[in-house]
Coordinates of C-alpha atoms and ligand atoms in Angstrom, one line a residue:
X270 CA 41.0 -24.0 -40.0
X271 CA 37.6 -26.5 -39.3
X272 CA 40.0 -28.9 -37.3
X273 CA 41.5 -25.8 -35.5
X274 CA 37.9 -24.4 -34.7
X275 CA 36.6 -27.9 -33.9
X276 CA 39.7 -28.8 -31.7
X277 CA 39.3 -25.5 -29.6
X278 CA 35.6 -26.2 -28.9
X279 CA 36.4 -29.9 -27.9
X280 CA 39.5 -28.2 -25.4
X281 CA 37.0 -25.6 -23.9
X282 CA 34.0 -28.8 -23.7
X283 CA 35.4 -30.5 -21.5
X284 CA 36.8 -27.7 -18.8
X285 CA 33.1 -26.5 -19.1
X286 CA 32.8 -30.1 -17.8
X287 CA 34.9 -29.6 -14.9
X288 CA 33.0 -25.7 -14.2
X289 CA 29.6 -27.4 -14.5
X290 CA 30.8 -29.0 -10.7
X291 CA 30.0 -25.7 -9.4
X292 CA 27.0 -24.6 -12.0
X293 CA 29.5 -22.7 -13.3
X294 CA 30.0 -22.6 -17.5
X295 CA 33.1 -20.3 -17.9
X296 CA 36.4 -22.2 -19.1
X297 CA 38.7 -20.5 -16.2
X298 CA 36.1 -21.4 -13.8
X299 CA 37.0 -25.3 -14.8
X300 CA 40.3 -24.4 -14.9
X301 CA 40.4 -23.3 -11.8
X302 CA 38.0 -26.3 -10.0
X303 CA 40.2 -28.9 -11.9
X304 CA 43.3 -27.1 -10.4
X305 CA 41.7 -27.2 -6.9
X306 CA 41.0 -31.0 -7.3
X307 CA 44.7 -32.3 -8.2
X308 CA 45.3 -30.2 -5.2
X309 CA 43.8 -32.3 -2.9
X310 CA 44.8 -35.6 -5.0
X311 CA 46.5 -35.5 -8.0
X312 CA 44.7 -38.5 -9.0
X313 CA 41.2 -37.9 -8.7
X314 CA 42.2 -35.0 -11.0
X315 CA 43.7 -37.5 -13.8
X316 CA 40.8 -39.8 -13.8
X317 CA 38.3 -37.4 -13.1
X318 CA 39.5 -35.7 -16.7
X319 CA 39.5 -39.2 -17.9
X320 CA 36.1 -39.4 -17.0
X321 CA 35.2 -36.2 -18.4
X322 CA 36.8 -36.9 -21.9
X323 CA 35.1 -40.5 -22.2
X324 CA 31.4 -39.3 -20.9
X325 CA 31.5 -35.6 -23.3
X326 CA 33.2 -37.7 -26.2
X327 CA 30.2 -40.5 -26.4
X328 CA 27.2 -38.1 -25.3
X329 CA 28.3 -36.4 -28.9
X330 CA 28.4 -40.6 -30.2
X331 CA 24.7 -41.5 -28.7
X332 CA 23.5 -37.8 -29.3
X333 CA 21.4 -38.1 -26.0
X334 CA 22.7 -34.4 -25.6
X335 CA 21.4 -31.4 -27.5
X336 CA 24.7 -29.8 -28.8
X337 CA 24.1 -27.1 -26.6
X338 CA 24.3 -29.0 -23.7
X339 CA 27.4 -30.7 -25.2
X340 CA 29.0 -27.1 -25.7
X341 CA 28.2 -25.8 -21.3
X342 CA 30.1 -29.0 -20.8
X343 CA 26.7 -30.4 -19.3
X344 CA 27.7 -34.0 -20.9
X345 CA 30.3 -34.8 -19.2
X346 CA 30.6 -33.4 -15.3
X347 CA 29.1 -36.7 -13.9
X348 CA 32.1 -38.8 -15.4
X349 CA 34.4 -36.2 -13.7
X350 CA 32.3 -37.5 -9.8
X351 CA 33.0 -41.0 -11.0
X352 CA 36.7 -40.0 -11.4
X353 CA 37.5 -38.0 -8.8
X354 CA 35.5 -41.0 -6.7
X355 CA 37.3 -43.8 -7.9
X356 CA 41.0 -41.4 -7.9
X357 CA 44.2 -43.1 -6.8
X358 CA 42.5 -46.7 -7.4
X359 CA 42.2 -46.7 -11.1
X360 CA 45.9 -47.5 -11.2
X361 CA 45.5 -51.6 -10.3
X362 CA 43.1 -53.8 -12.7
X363 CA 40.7 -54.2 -10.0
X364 CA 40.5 -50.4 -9.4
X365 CA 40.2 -49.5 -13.6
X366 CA 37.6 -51.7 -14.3
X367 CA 35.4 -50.7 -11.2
X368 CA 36.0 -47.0 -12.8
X369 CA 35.1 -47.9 -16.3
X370 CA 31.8 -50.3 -15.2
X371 CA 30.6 -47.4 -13.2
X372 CA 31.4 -45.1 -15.8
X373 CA 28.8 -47.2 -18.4
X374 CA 26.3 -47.8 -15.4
X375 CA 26.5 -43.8 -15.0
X376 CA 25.5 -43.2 -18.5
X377 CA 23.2 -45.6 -18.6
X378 CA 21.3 -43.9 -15.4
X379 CA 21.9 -40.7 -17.0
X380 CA 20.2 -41.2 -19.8
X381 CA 16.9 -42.9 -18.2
X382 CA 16.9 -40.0 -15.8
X383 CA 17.0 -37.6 -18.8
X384 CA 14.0 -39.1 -20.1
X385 CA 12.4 -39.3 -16.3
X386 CA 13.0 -35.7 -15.1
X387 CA 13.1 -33.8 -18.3
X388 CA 9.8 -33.8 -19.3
X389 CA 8.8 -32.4 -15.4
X390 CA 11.4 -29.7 -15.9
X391 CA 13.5 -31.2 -13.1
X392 CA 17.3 -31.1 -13.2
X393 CA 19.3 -34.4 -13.4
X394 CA 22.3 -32.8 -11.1
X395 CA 25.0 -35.4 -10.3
X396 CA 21.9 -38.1 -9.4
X397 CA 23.8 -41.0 -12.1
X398 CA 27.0 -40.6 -10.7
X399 CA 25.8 -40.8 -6.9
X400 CA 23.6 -43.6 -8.0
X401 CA 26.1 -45.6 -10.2
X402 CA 29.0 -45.2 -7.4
X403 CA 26.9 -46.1 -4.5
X404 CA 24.8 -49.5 -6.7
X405 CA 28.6 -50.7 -7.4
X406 CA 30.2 -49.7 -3.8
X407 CA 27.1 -51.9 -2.3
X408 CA 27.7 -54.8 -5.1
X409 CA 31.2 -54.9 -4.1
X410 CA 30.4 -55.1 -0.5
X411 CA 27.9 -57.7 -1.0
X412 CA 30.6 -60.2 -2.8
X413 CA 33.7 -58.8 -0.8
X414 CA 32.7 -57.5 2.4
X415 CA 35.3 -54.7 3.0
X416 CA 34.9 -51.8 0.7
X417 CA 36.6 -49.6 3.2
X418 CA 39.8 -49.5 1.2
X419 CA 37.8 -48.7 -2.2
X420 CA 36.4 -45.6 -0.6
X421 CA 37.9 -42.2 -0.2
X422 CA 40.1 -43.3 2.6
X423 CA 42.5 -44.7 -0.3
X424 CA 46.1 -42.9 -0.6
X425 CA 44.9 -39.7 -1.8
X426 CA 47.7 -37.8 -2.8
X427 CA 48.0 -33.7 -1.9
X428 CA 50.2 -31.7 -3.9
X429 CA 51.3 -29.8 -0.7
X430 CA 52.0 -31.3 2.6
X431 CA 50.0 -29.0 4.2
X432 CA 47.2 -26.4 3.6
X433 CA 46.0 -28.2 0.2
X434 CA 42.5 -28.3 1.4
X435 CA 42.3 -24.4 2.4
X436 CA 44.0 -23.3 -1.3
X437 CA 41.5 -25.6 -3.3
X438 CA 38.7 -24.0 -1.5
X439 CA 40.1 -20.7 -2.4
X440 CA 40.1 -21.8 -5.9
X441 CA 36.5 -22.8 -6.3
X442 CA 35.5 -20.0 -4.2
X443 CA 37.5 -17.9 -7.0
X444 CA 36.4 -19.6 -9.6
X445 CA 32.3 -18.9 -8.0
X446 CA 33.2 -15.2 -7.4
X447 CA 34.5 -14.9 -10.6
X448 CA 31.0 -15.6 -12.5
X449 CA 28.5 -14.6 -9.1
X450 CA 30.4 -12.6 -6.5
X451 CA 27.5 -11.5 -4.3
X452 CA 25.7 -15.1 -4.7
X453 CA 29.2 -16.4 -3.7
X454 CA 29.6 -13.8 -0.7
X455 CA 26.1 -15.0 0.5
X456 CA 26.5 -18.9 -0.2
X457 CA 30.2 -18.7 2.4
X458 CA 28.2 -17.1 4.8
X459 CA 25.0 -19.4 5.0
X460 CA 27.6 -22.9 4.2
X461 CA 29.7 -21.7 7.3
X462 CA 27.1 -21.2 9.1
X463 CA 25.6 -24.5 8.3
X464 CA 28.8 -26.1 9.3
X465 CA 29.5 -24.3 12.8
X466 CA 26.1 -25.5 13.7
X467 CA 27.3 -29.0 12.9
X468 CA 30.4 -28.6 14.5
X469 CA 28.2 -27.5 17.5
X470 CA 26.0 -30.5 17.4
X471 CA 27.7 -32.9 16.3
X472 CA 31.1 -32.1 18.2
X473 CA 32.6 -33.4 14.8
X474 CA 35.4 -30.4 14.2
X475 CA 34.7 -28.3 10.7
X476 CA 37.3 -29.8 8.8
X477 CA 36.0 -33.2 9.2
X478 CA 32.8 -31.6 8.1
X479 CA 34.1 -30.3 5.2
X480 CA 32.1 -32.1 3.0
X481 CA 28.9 -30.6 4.2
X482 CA 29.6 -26.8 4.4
X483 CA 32.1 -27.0 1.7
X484 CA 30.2 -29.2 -0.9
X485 CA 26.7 -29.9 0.2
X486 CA 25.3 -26.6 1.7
X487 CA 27.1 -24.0 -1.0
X488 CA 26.1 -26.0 -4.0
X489 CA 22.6 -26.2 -2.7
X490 CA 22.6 -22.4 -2.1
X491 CA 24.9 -21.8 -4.8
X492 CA 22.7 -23.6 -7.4
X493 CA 19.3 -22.5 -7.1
X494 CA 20.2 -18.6 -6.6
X495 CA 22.3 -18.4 -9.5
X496 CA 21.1 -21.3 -11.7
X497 CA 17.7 -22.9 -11.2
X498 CA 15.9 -20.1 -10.0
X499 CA 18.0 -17.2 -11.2
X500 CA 15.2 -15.3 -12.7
X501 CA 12.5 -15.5 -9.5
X502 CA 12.1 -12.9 -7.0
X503 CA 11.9 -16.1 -4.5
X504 CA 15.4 -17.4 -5.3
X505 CA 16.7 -16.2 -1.9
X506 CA 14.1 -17.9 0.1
X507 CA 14.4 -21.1 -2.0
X508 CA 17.7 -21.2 -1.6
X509 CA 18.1 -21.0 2.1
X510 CA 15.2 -23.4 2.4
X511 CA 17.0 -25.6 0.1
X512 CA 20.2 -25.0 2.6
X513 CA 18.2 -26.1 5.2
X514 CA 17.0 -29.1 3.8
X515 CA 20.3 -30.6 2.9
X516 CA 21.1 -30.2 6.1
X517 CA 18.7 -31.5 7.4
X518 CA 19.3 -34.6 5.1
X519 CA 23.1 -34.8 5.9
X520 CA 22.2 -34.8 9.8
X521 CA 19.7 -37.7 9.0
X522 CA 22.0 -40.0 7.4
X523 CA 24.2 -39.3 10.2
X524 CA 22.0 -40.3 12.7
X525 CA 20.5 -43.6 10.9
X526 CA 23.3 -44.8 10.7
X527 CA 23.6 -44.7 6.6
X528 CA 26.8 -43.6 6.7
X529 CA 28.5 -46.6 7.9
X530 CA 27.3 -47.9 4.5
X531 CA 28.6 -44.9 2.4
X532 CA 29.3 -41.2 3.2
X533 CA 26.4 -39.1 2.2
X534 CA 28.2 -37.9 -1.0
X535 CA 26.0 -35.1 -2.9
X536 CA 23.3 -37.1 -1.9
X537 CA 22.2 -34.6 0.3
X538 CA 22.0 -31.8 -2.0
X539 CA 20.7 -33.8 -4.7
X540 CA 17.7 -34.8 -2.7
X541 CA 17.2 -31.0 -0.7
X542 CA 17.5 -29.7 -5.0
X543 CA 14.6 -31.7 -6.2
X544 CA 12.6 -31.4 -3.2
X545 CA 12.9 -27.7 -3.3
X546 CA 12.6 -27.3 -7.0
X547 CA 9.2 -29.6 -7.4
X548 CA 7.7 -27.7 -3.9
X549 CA 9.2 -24.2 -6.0
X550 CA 6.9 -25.6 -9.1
X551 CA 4.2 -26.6 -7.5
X552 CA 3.8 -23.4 -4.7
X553 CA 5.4 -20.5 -6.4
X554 CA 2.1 -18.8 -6.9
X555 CA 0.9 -19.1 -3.5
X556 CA -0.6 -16.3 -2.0
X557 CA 2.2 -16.4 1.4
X558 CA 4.8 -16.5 -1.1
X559 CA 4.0 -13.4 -3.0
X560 CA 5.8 -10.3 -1.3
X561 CA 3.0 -7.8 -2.4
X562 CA 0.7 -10.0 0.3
X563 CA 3.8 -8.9 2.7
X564 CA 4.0 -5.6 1.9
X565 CA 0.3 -5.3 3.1
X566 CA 0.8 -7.0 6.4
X567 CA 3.5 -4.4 6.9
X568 CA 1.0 -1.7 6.0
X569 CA -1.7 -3.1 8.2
X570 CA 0.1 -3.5 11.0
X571 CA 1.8 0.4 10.5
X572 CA -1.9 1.8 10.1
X573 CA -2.5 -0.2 13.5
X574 CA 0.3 1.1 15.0
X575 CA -0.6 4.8 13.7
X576 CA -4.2 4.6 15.2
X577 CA -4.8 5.0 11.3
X578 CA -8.1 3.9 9.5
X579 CA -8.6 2.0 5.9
X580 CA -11.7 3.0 3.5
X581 CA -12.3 0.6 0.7
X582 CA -14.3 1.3 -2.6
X583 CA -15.7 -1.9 -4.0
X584 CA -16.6 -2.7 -7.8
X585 CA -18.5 -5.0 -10.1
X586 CA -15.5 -6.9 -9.9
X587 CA -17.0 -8.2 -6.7
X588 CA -20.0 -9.5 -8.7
X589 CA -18.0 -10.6 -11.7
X590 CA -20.4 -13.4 -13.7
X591 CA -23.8 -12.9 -11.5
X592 CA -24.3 -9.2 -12.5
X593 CA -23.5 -6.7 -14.9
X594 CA -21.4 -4.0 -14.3
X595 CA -23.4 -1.1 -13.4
X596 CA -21.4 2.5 -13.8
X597 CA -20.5 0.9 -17.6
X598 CA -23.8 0.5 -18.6
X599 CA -24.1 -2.9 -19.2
X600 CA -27.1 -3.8 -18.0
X601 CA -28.8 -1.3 -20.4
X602 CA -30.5 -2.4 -23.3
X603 CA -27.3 -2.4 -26.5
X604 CA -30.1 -1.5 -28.6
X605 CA -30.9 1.5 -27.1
X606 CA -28.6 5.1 -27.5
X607 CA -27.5 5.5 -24.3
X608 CA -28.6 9.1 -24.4
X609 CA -32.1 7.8 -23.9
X610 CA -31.1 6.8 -20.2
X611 CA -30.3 10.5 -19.0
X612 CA -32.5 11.9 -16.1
X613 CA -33.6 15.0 -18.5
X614 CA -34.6 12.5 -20.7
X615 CA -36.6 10.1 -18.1
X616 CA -38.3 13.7 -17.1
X617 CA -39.6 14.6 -20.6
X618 CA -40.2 11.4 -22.5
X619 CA -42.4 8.8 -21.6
X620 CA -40.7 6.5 -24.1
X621 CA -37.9 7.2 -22.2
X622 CA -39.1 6.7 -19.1
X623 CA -40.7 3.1 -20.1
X624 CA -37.0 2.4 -21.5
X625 CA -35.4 3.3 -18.3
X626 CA -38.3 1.3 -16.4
X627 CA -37.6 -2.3 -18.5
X628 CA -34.2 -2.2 -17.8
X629 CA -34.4 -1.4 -13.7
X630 CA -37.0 -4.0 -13.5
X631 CA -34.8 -6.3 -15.1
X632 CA -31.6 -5.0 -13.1
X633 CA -33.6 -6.0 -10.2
X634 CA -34.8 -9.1 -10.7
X635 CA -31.2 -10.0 -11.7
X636 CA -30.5 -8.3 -8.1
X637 CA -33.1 -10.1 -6.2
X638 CA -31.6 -13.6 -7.2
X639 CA -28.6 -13.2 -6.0
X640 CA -27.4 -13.8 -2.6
X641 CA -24.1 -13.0 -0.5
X642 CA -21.2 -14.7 -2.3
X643 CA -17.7 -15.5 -0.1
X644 CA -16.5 -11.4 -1.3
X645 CA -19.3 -10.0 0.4
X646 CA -18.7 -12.4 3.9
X647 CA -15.3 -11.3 3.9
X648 CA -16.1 -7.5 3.5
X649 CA -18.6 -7.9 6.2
X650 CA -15.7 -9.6 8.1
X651 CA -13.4 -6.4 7.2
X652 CA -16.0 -3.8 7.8
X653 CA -16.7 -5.1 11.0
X654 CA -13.4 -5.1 12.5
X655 CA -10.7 -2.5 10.0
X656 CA -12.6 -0.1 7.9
X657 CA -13.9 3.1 8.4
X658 CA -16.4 3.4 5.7
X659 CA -17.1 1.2 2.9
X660 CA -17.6 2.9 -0.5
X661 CA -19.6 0.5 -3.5
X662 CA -20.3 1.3 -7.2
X663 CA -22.6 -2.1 -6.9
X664 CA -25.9 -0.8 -6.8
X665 CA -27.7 -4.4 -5.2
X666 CA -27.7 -3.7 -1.6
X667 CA -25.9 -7.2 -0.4
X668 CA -23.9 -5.1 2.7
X669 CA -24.9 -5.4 6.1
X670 CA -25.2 -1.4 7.1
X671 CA -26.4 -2.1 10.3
X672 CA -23.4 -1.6 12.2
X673 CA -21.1 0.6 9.6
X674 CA -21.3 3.1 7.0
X675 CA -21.9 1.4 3.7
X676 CA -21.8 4.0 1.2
X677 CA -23.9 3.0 -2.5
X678 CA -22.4 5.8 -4.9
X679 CA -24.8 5.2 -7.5
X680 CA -28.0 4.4 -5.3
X681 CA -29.4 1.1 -5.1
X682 CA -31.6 -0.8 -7.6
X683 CA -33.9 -2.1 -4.5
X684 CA -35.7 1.4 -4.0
X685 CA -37.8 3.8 -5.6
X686 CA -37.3 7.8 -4.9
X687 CA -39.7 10.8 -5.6
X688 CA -37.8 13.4 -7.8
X689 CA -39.1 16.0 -6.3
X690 CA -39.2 15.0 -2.5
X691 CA -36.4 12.9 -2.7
X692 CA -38.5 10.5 -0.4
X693 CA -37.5 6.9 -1.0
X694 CA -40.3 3.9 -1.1
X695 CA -40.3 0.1 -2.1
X696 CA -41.1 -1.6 -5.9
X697 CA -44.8 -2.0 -6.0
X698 CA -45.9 -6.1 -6.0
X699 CA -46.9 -5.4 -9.4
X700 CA -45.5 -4.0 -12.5
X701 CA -47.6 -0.5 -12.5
X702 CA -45.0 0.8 -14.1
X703 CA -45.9 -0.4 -17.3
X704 CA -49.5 1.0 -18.0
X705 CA -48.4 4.2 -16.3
X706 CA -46.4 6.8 -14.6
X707 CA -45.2 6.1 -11.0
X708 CA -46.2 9.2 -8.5
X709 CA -45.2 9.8 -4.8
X710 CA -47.5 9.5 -2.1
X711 CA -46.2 12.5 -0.5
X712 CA -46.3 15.2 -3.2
X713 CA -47.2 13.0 -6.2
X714 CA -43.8 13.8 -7.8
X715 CA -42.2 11.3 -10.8
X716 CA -41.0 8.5 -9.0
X717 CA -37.9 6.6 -10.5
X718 CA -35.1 3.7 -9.5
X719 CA -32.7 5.1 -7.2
X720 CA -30.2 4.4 -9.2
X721 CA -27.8 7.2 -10.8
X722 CA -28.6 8.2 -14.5
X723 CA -25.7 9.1 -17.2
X724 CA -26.4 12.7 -15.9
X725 CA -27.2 13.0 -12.3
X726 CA -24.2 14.0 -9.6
X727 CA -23.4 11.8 -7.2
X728 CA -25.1 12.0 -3.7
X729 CA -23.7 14.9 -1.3
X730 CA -23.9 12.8 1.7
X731 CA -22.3 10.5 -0.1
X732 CA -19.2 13.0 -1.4
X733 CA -19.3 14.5 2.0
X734 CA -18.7 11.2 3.4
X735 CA -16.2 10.0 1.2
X736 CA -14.1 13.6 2.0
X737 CA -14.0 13.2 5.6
X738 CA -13.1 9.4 5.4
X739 CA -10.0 10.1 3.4
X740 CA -8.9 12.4 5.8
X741 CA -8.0 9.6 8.3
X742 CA -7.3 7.2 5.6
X743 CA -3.8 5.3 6.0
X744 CA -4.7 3.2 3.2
X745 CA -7.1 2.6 0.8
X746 CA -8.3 -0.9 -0.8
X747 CA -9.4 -0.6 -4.7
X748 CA -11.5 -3.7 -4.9
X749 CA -12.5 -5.5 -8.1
X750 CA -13.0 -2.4 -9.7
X751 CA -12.3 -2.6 -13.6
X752 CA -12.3 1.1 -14.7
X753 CA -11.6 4.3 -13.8
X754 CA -14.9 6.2 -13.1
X755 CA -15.5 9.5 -12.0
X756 CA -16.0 8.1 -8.3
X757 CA -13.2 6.4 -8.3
X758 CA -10.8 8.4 -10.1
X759 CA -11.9 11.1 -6.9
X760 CA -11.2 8.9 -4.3
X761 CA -7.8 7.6 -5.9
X762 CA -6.7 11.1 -7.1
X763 CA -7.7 11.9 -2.7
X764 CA -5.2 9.4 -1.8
X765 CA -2.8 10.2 -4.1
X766 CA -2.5 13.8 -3.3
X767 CA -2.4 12.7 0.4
X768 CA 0.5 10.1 -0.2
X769 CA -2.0 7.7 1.0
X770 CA -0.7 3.5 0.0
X771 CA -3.4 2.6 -2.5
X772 CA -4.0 -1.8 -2.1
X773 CA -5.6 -3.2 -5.4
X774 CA -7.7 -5.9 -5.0
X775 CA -8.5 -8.4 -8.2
X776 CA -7.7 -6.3 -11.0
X777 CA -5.9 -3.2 -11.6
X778 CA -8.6 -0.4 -13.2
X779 CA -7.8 -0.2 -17.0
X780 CA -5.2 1.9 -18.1
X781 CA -4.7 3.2 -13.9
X782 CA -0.8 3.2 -13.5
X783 CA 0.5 2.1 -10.2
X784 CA 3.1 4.2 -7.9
X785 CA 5.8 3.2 -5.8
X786 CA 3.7 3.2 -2.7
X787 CA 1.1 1.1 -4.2
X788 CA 0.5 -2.5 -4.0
X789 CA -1.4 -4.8 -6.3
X790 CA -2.8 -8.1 -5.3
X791 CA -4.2 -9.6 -8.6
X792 CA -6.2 -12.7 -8.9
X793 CA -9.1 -14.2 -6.8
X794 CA -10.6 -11.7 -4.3
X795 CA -12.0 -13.5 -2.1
X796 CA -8.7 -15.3 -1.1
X797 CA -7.0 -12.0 -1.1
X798 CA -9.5 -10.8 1.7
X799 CA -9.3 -13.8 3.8
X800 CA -5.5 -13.4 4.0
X801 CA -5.8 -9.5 5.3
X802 CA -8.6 -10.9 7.7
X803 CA -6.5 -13.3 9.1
X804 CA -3.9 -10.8 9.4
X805 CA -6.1 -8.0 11.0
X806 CA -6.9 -11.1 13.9
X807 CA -3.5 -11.2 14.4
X808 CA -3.2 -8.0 15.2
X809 CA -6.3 -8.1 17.5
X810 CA -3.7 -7.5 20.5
X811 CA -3.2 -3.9 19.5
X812 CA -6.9 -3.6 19.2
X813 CA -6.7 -1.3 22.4
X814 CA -4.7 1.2 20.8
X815 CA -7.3 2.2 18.2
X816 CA -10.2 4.4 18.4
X817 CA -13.1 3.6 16.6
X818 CA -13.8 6.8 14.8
X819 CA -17.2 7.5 12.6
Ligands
ZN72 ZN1 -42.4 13.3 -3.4

């Protein structure tokens, strides 16, 4: 019964081997691929399984391969290259121990490339059988000088006369749409294409190029989309680039010349993979690459289009490390009961009202130090040339109101106001405030930071403001804004009532579930900006069909 088991896994092995050709790991699917090559020559096919049986047979000896690995069939698919290569020759002396010394020098690569690429999570693909075939094909040539009849213009041997080619494709294209059949359906289309292109340019006619739509370009597509980068919302885009590239790479060692030395192989796709994959690695988290950044430009340029305006509400994330976050309360004193900071408190108590002094003053200072960070020049930049109105729960007064509405919802740390008046006035040059009460010069009235307390409203020019903005709105930027606070919940609950697209900018506020229409652009704001700032230039063209409305 443990032979029988054992026996059966060994069997299946090694026509995983022969499905791995086509990143495939189903035993049909080798089936199928080994059928398809004894079709073309029958044999490539015998030494190719020779191959295969010698290279999954001592990867389980040497126990380079995890046993996992050994099981997918991953072992042993180069020695089936160095087979099908070396095909009808292996049957003189000459021609068998070529195939068994390139067979060693293909492990041998194999195993230092394992140890190269592994640890940078790059794939080893059929690199040691493309480098062993080609180091002993240029040996030869250097001792012998004609290695013409050594390559694959030996006798190959078809099993039909005619129309072996077109039935072995058929069989790995089965064999693909058996496991992926809309990755297969797209990887025809973009190899074809590939190769009508290099028909076109080339004047070569397609089945000369065979090699290159049929092997090169739909394992490069093939691969990534259903293998490498199965999981990634990018694979398309990778894939077609890594179409592209092996193209490319193909039509270069046309032109050089390099293929008077060797035919390009599945050296093309080899190279395109591990190009693509390290770029894929190194760029994946690009701000161009994410499609939420895409789905803004669309919305920009729609709101262009529609005449339509943006409003933006800005938090403390637009602050984050320089100052505390004001509508949370952090810049009160944690010592304190935050029922001491009320407004009917501040009006009745004067310990109160030195409490809610100390911390101002200090809220200030903190104010005062800081100047305009890269957020702030890019909201300028934004505010100047898409917005409507600008909405802030930052209380320091760093926006340019000059030309636009810049609306503070909580006041601003840098004034005074009379209670009574509601007339506004500057901090004294010195700290009056603690020896005695502050009165206004107008009607001698408390005087107190502009600045909301726990439980005053919000201003009514401000709520007026905010109402007749989101009228217009086509889309509204949430940016860095960490919690839902009355404010914002308003404005957000405004444009969700009005279908209005909702961008957040830095951080999503805690526990705020996104809809459909909604887009979140998480991470570093001021890069975020810069990107719709760039775009809205871009669209400076249609500038003339917008009216500036206030
Ligand atoms: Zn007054």
């Amino acid at each position: 019964m443990m032979i029988n088991a054992n026996f059966k896994n060994h069997f299946t092995v090694q026509w995983r081997s022969f499905a791995q050709l086509a990143f495939l790991d189903r035993q049909t699917s080798g089936l199928l691929i080994f059928l398809a090559i004894a079709l073309v020559s029958v044999w490539s096919a015998f030494a190719a399984i020779v191959g295969v049986l010698i290279n999954n047979s001592l990867s389980l000896i040497i126990k380079d391969y995890t046993v996992q690995e050994w099981k997918l069939g991953i072992a042993g698919y180069n020695g089936a290259i160095v087979g099908m290569y070396w095909g009808d020759s292996i049957f003189s002396i000459k021609g068998l121990c070529l195939f068994l010394v390139t067979l060693l020098l293909c492990l041998l690569i194999e195993f230092r490339l394992r140890a190269l690429l592994i640890p940078r999570q790059l794939p080893i693909l059929s690199l040691p059988a493309m480098a062993s075939i080609l180091l002993i094909v240029l040996t030869i040539s250097l001792f012998s000088l004609d290695t013409n009849h050594l390559l694959f213009e030996g006798a190959a041997e078809p099993i039909f006369q005619t129309y072996s080619r077109e039935i072995a494709i058929i069989l790995v294209v089965s064999a693909m749409a058996y496991q992926y059949p809309l990755a297969t359906l797209q990887t025809l289309g973009i190899s074809l294409t590939g190769g009508l292109i290099a028909q076109w340019i080339t004047g070569l006619s397609l089945y000369v190029l065979v090699d290159l739509w049929a092997i090169n370009l739909a394992l490069a597509y093939f691969s990534i989309k259903t293998l490498f980068l199965k999981h990634y919302r990018l694979a398309t885009l990778a894939a077609t680039f890594n179409t592209l590239l092996a193209w490319v790479i193909w039509y270069f060692w046309l032109i050089t010349g390099l293929e008077q030395l060797s035919a390009p192989l599945l050296i093309p796709f080899i190279m395109s993979s591990l190009i693509t994959l390290s770029l894929f690695k190194r760029y994946k988290n690009h701000n161009l690459l994410q499609s939420e950044l895409w789905r803004t430009f669309q919305l920009l340029l729609t709101n262009r289009l529609r005449a339509k305006q943006c409003v933006a509400i800005t938090g403390s994330g637009i602050r984050k490390g320089t100052l505390p976050d004001y509508p949370s309360g952090q810049w009160l004193d944690p010592k304190v009961p935050i029922t001491s900071y009320t407004l009917a408190e501040f009006k009745t108590s004067k310990r109160c009202r030195y409490l809610y002094w100390k911390a101002s003053f200090d809220y200030y200072q903190q104010a005062l130090a800081i100047n305009k960070n890269n957020i702030d020049k890019q909201l300028d930049y934004l505010l100047n040339h898409y917005l409507s109105g600008l909405f802030t729960e930052t209380v320091d007064s760093l926006f340019n109101t000059e030309q636009h509405p810049v609306y503070e919802c909580y006041g601003s740390i840098k004034r005074l106001y009379c209670l009574d008046c509601a007339q506004q006035q500057a901090w004294p040059p010195i700290p009056l405030w603690l020896q005695r009460d502050l009165h206004c010069q107008h009607c001698s009235g408390l005087l107190k930071p502009q600045i909301l307390a726990a439980d005053e409203n919000i201003d009514p020019q401000c709520y007026q403001a905010l109402q007749t903005n989101m009228v217009e709105c086509g889309c509204l930027l949430v940016i860095g804004v960490p919690t839902i606070t009355s404010v914002v919940s308003m404005i957000i609950e405004n444009a969700n009532s009005n279908k209005t697209p909702i961008i957040f900018i830095g951080t999503l506020p805690l526990g705020y579930f996104v809809e459909e229409k909604d887009i979140q652009l998480t991470g570093d704001i001021a890069h975020w900006l810069a990107e719709i700032n760039w775009f809205i230039n871009v669209l400076h063209p249609l500038k003339w069909s917008y009216k500036w409305k206030k």
